Tab-separated table of C-alpha atoms in Angstrom:
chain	number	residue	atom	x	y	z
A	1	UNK	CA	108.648	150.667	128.102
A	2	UNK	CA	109.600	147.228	127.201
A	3	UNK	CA	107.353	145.470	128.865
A	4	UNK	CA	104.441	147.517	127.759
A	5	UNK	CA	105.260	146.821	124.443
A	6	UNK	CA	102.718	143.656	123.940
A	7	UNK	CA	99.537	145.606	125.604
A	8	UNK	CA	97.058	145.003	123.746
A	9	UNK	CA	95.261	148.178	125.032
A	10	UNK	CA	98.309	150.212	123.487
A	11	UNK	CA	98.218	149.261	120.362
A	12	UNK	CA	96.314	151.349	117.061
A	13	UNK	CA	93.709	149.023	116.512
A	14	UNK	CA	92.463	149.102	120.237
A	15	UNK	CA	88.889	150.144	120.591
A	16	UNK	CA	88.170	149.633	116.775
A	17	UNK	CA	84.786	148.189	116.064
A	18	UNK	CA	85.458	144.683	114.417
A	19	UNK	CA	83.083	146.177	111.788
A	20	UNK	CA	85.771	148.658	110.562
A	21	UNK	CA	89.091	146.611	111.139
A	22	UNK	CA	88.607	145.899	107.088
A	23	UNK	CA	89.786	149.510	106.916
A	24	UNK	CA	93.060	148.741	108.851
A	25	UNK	CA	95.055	147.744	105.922
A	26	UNK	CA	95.336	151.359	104.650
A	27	UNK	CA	98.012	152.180	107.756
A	28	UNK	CA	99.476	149.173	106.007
A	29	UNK	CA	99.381	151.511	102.655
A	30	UNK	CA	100.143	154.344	104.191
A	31	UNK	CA	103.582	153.454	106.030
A	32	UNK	CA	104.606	151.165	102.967
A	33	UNK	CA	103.950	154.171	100.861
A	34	UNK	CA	106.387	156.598	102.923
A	35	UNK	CA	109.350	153.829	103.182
A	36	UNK	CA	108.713	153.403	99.537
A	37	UNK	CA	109.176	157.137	98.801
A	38	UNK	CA	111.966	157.679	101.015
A	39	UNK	CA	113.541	154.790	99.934
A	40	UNK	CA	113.781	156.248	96.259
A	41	UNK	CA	114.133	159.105	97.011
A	42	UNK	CA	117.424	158.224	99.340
A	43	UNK	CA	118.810	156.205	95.931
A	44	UNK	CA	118.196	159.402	94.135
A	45	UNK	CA	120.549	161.288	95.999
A	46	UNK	CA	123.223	158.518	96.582
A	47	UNK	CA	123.104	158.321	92.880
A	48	UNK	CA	123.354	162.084	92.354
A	49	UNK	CA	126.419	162.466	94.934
A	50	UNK	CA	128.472	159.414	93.467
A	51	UNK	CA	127.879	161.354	90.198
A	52	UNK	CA	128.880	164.843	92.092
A	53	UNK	CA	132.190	163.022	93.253
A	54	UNK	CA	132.698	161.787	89.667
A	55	UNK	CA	132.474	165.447	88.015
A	56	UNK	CA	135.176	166.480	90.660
A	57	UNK	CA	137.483	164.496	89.598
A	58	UNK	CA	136.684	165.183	85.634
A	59	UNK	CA	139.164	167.790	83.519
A	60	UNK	CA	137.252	170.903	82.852
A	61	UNK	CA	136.653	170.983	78.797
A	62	UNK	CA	134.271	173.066	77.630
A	63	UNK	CA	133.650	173.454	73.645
A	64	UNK	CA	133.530	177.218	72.516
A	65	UNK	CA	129.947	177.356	71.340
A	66	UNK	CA	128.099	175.531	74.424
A	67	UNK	CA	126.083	177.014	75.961
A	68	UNK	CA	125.934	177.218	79.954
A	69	UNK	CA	122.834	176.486	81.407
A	70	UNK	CA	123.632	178.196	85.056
A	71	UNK	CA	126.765	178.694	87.186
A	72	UNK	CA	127.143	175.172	87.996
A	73	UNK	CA	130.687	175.135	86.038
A	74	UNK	CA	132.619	177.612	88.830
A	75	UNK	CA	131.001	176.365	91.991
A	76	UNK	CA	131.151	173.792	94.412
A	77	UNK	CA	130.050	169.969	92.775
A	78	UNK	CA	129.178	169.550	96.352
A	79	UNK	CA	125.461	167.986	96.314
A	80	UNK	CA	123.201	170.725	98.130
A	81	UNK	CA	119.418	169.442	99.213
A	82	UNK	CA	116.618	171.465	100.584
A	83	UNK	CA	113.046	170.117	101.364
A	84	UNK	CA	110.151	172.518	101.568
A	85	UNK	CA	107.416	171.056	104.458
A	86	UNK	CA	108.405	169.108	107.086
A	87	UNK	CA	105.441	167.322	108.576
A	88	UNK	CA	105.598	163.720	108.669
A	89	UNK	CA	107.160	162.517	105.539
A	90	UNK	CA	109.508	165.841	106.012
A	91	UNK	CA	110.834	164.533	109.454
A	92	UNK	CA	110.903	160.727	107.991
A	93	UNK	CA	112.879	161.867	105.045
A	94	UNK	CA	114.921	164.187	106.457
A	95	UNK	CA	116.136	161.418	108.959
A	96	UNK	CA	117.179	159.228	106.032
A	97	UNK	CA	118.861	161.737	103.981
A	98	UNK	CA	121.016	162.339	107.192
A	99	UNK	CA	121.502	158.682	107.985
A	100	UNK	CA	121.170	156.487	105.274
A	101	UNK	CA	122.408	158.455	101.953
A	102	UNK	CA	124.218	160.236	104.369
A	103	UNK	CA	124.005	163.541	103.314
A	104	UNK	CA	126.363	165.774	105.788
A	105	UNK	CA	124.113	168.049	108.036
A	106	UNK	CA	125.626	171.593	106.556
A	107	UNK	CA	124.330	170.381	103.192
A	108	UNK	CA	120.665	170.177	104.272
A	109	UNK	CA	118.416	172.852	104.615
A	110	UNK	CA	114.555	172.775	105.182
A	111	UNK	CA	112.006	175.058	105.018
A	112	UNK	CA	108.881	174.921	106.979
A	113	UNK	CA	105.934	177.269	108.427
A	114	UNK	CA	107.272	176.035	112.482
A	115	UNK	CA	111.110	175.791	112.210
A	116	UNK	CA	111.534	176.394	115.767
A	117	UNK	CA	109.909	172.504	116.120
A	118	UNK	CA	112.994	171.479	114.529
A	119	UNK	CA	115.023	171.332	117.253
A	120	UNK	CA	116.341	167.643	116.414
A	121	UNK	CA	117.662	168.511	113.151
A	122	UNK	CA	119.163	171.954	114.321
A	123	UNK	CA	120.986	170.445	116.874
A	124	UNK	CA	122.692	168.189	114.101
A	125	UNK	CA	123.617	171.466	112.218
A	126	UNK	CA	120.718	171.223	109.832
A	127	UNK	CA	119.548	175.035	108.486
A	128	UNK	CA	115.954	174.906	109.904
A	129	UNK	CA	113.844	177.976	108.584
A	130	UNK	CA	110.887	179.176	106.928
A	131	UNK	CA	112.081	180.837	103.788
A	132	UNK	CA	110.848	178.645	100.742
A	133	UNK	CA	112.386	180.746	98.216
A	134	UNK	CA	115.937	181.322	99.682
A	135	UNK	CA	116.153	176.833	100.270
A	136	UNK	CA	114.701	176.603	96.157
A	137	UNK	CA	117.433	179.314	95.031
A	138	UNK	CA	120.579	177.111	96.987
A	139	UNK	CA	119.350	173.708	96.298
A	140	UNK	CA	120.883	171.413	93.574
A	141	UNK	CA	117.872	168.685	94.385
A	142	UNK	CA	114.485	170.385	96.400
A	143	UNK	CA	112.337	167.965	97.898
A	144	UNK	CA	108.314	169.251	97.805
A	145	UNK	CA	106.709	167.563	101.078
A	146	UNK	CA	104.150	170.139	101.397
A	147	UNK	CA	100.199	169.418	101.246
A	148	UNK	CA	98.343	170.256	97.768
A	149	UNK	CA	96.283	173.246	99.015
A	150	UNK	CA	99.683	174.881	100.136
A	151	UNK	CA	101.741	174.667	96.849
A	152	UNK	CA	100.339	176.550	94.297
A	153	UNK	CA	101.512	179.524	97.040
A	154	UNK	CA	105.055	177.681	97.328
A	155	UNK	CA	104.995	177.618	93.504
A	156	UNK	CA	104.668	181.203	93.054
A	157	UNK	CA	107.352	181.749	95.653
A	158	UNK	CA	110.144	180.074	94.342
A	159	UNK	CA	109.795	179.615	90.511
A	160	UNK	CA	111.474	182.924	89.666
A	161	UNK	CA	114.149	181.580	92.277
A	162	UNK	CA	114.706	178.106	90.828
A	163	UNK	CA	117.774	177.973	88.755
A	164	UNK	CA	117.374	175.708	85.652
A	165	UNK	CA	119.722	173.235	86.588
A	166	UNK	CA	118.200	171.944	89.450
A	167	UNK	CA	116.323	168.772	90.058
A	168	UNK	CA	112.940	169.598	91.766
A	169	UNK	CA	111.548	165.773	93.490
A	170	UNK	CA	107.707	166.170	94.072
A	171	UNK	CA	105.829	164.082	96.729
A	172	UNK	CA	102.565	165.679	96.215
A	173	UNK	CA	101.149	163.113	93.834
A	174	UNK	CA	97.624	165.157	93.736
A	175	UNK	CA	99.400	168.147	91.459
A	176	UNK	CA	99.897	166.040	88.272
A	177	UNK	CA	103.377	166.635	86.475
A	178	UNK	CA	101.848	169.335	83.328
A	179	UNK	CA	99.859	171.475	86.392
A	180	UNK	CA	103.370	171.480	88.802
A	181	UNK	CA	105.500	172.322	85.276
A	182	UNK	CA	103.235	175.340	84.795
A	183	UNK	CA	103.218	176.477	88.304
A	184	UNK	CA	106.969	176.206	88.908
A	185	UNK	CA	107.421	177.126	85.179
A	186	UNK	CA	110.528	174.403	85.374
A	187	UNK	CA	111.334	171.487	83.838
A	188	UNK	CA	113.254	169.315	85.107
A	189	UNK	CA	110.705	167.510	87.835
A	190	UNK	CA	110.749	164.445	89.140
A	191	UNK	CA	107.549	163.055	90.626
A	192	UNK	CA	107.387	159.187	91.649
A	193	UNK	CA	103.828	157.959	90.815
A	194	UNK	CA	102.544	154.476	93.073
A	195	UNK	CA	99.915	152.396	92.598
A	196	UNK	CA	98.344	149.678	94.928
A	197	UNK	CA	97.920	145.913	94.571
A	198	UNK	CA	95.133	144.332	96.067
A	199	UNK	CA	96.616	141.535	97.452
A	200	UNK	CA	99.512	141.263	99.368
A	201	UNK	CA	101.391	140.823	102.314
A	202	UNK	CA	101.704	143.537	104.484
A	203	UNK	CA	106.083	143.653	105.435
A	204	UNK	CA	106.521	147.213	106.279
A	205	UNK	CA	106.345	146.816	110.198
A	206	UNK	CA	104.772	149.022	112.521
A	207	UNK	CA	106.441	151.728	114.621
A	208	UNK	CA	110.109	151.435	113.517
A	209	UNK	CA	111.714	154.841	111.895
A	210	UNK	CA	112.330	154.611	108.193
A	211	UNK	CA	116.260	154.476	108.521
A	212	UNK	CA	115.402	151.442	111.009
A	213	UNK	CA	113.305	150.315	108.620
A	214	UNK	CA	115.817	150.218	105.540
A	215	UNK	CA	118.125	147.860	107.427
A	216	UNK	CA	115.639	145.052	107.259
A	217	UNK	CA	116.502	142.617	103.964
A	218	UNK	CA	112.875	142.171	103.198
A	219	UNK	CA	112.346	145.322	102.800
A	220	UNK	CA	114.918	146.484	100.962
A	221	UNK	CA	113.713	143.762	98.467
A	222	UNK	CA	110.036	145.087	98.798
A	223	UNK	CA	111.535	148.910	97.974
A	224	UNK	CA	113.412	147.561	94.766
A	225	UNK	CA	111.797	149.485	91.486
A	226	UNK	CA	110.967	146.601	89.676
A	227	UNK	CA	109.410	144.628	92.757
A	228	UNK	CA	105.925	144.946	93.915
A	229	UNK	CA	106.659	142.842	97.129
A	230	UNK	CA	104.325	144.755	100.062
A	231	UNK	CA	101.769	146.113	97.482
A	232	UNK	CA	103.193	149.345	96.728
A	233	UNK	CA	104.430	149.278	92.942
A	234	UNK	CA	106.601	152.486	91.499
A	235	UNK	CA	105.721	153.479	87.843
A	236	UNK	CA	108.688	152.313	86.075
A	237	UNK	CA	109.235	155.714	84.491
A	238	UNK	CA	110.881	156.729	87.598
A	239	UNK	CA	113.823	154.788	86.844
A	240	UNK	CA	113.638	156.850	83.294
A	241	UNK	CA	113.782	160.380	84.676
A	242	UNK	CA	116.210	159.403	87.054
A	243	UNK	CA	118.946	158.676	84.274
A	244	UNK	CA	117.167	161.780	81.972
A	245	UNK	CA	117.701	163.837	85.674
A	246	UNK	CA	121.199	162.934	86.075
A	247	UNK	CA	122.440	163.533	82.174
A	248	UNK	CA	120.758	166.919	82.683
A	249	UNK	CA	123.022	167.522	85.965
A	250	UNK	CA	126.022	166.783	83.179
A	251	UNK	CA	124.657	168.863	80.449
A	252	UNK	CA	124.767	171.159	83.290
A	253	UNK	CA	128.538	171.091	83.716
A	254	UNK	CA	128.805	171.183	79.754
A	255	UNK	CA	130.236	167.234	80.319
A	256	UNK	CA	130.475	165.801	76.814
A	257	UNK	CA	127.999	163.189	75.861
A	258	UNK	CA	130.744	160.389	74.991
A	259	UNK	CA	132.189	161.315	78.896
A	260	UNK	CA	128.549	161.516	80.107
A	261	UNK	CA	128.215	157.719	78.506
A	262	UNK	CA	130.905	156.479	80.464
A	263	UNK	CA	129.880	158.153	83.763
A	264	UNK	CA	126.793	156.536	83.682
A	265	UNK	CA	128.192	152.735	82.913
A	266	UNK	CA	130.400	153.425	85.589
A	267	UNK	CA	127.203	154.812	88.257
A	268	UNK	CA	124.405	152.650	86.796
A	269	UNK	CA	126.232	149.351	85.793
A	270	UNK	CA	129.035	148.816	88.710
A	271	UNK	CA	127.583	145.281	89.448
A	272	UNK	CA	127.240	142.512	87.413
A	273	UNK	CA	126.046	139.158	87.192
A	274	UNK	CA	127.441	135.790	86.929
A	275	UNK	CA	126.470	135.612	82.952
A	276	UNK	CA	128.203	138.976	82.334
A	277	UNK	CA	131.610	136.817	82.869
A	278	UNK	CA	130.587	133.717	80.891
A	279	UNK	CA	128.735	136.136	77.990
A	280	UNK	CA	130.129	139.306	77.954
A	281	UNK	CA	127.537	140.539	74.697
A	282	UNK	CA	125.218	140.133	77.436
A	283	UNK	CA	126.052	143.078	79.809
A	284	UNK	CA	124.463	145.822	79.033
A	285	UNK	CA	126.103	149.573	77.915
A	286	UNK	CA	124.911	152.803	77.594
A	287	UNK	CA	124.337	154.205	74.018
A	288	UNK	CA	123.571	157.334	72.701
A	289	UNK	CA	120.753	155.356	70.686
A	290	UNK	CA	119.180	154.659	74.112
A	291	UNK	CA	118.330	157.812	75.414
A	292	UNK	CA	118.123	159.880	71.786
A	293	UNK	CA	116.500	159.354	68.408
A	294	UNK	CA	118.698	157.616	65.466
A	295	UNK	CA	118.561	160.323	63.444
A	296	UNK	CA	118.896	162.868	65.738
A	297	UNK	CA	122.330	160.787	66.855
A	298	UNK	CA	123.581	161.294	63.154
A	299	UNK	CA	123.518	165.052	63.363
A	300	UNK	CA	124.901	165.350	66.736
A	301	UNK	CA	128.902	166.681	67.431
A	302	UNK	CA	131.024	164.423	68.865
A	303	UNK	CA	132.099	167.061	71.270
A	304	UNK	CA	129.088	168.491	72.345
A	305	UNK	CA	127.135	167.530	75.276
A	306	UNK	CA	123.905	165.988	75.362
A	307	UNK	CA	120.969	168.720	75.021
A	308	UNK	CA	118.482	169.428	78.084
A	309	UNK	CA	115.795	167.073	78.484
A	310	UNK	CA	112.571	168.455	79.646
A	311	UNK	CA	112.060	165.483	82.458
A	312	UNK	CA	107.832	166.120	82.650
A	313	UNK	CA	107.543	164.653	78.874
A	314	UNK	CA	110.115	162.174	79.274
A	315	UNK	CA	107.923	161.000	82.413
A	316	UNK	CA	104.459	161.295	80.440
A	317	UNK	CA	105.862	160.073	77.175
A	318	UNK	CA	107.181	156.873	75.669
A	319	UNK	CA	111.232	157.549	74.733
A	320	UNK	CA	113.953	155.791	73.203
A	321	UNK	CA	115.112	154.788	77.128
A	322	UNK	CA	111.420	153.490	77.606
A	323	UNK	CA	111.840	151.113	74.369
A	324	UNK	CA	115.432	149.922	75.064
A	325	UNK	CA	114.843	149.083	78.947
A	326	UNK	CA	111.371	147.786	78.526
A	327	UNK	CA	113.199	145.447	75.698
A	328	UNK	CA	116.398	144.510	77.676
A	329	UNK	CA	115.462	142.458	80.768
A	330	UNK	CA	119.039	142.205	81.295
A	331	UNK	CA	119.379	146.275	82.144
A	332	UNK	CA	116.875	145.785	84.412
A	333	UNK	CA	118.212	143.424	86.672
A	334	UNK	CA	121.475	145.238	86.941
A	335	UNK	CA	119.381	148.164	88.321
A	336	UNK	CA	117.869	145.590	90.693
A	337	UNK	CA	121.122	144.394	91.830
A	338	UNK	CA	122.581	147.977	91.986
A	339	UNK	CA	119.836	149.138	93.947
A	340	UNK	CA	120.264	146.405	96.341
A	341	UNK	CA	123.693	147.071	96.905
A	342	UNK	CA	123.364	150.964	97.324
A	343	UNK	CA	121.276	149.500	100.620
A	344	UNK	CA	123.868	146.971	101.604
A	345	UNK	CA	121.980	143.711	100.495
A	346	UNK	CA	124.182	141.442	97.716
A	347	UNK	CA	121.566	139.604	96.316
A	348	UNK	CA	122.343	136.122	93.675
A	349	UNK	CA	121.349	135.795	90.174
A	350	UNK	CA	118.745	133.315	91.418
A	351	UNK	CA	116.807	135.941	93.875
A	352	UNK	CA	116.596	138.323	90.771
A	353	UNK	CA	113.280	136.356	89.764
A	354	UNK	CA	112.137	137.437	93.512
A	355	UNK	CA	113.573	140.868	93.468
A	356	UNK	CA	113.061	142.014	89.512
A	357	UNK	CA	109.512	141.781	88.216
A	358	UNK	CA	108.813	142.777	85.085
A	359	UNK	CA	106.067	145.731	85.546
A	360	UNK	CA	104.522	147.702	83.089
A	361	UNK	CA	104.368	151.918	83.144
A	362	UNK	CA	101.449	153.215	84.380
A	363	UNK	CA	99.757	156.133	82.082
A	364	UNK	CA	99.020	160.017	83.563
A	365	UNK	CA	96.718	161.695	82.311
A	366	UNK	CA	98.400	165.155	81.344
C-alpha cells in the first residue's frame, strides 16, 4: 500500500474538472470541522473525569435543607458516556474518547440504528446497541451525533429518560439551542457553535484518524479555543458552559460553592505562567463574583451550594463569566496553556500570542 500512496489517480481530487477544484477547500472545512469537535469535545470529558476523581476523594457534607437534584450523591462518581448515532463523526469520536481522553471501554455505550456494524468497538468491550432511551437514562455526558431530520424522534425518546443532572453535548448545529431545550425539555445542553474564516491555511491533513491526528503539535495549536489557526473558530461561549456544565455536575453532588471554588482553581488553573511567579496579583482565581451577580452573592449561604444553571441561556446570554473572561486576558491564556497540556504540548509564554487570540462570541439567534 505504501507505494501506492503518491498515485495521483488515487487520490480525491482525481477526475475533478479544474473548473470545480475551487470547491475542494470545503473537505478542507469539513475534516477541520470534525478534529475541531472531537477535539473539544475529548477536553470536555478529560475535564469532567479529573473533576469525577476529585469528588471521590471529597468528604460527603450535605446541608439539611439542600435539595438533591438526582441520585448522583449514592452512586458511582465514575464518568459514564453514551453517544446516540454513530456514522462518521460517531466512529471518529468514539475512537478518541477510547484513545485519547481515554475513557475505559465498559464506560462507553452507543446507540445506533446498525449496531451489529460495530464490531470494532464491541470487540473492545464497548455496549453497541440501538436503544436511545436506555444509553440517555445511564449516561452522565450523552453525545447527539445523529442527523437533524432524525432527532426530533430521538428527542421524544429519551427526554422523559434524561435525568436532570446530566450533561447532554449536541453536534447537530442545525437544531439551535431554544428548539433542542424544548424538544429534550432539559437544560443543561451543551452545543459548540463554529464559524469559518475565509482565509487560511489548510493544516488538518488528509486521511489520518482523529486520535492520529491529535498527536500532531500544529494541530493541537489549531484546536486551542481561543485560536483560529486552520479556519475553524469555536464561539467562545463554549469555554462558558463548560465551567457553568461542570459547577452544575457539583451542585449535583450538593458540593458547597466555597469547595466548588477551589475544585475549579485546582481543574482550570493547574498551569501557570512565568509572570504568575514574578506577580502573583496576576494569576487569576475563581470568584463567586465571576460566575453570579453581586447582589445575588450577598444573599447567598456560605454553606450552600451553587444553584443550577440553565446552560442554554448562559450559552445565548451575556453573564457575569462572559464579562470577567472577556476582561481578563490573563484567564484566558491559562485556558490556552491548560488546554495544551491536557494534549501533551507545553507551550512558552511567548507562543501564547500564536496560540491565544483574542476572539469575540458569536450571537444565535434564539
Amino acid at each position: 500500500m505504501e507505494m501506492l500512496d503518491d498515485l495521483e489517480s488515487l487520490r480525491f481530487e482525481y477526475g475533478i474538472p479544474e473548473e470545480e477544484r475551487y470547491w475542494l477547500y470545503l473537505q478542507g472545512r469539513y475534516r477541520g470541522l470534525m478534529i475541531k469537535g472531537c477535539a473539544h469535545a475529548a477536553f470536555f470529558c478529560k475535564m469532567f473525569s479529573a473533576l469525577s476523581n476529585l469528588l471521590q476523594n471529597l468528604p460527603r457534607t450535605i446541608h439539611p435543607r439542600t435539595v438533591s437534584f438526582d441520585n448522583a450523591a449514592t452512586e458511582d462518581e465514575l464518568l459514564t458516556v453514551g453517544i446516540i448515532g454513530c456514522g462518521h463523526l460517531g466512529k471518529q469520536l468514539t475512537n478518541v474518547l477510547l484513545k485519547t481522553v481515554p475513557i475505559p471501554a465498559e464506560n462507553l455505550q452507543i446507540s445506533t440504528r446498525r449496531p451489529e456494524s460495530l464490531g470494532e468497538f464491541r470487540k473492545l468491550g464497548v455496549r453497541c446497541v440501538y436503544d436511545n432511551a436506555a444509553v440517555a437514562s445511564w449516561a452522565k455526558v450523552l453525545f447527539l451525533c445523529c442527523l437533524p431530520a432524525q432527532l426530533p424522534n430521538i428527542c421524544l425518546e429519551i427526554q422523559s429518560k434524561l435525568n436532570k443532572h446530566c450533561t447532554v453535548y449536541s453536534f447537530v448545529s442545525a437544531i439551535p439551542l431554544p428548539r433542542l431545550k424544548t424538544l429534550l425539555n432539559h437544560t443543561n445542553i451543551l452545543r459548540p457553535q463554529y464559524q469559518f474564516a475565509e482565509d487560511y491555511d489548510n493544516i488538518w491533513g488528509e486521511n489520518e484518524e482523529v486520535p492520529i491526528a491529535l498527536h500532531d503539535t500544529t494541530i493541537i495549536r489549531g484546536t486551542c479555543p481561543y485560536n483560529n489557526l486552520g479556519g475553524v473558530i469555536l464561539n467562545v461561549k463554549w469555554i462558558e458552559g463548560l465551567c457553568y456544565a461542570l459547577i452544575n455536575a457539583c451542585t449535583s453532588r450538593s458540593v458547597f460553592h466555597s469547595q466548588v471554588l477551589k475544585l475549579l482553581n485546582k481543574l482550570l488553573l493547574p498551569v501557570h505562567l512565568e509572570s504568575c511567579t514574578t506577580d502573583p496579583g496576576s494569576c487569576p482565581k475563581f470568584q463567586l463574583t465571576d460566575f453570579m451577580s453581586k447582589s445575588y452573592v450577598r444573599n447567598l449561604y456560605q454553606k450552600r451550594p451553587f444553584p443550577w444553571f440553565d446552560l442554554t441561556t448562559v450559552q445565548l446570554k451575556e453573564t457575569p463569566f462572559s464579562q470577567h473572561i472577556s476582561a481578563t486576558r490573563s484567564l484566558q491564556d491559562h485556558i490556552s496553556l491548560l488546554y495544551c497540556e491536557v494534549f501533551g504540548l507545553t507551550i512558552s509564554e511567548e507562543e501564547l500570542p500564536y496560540i491565544s487570540t483574542v476572539i469575540r462570541p458569536l450571537v444565535e439567534e434564539e
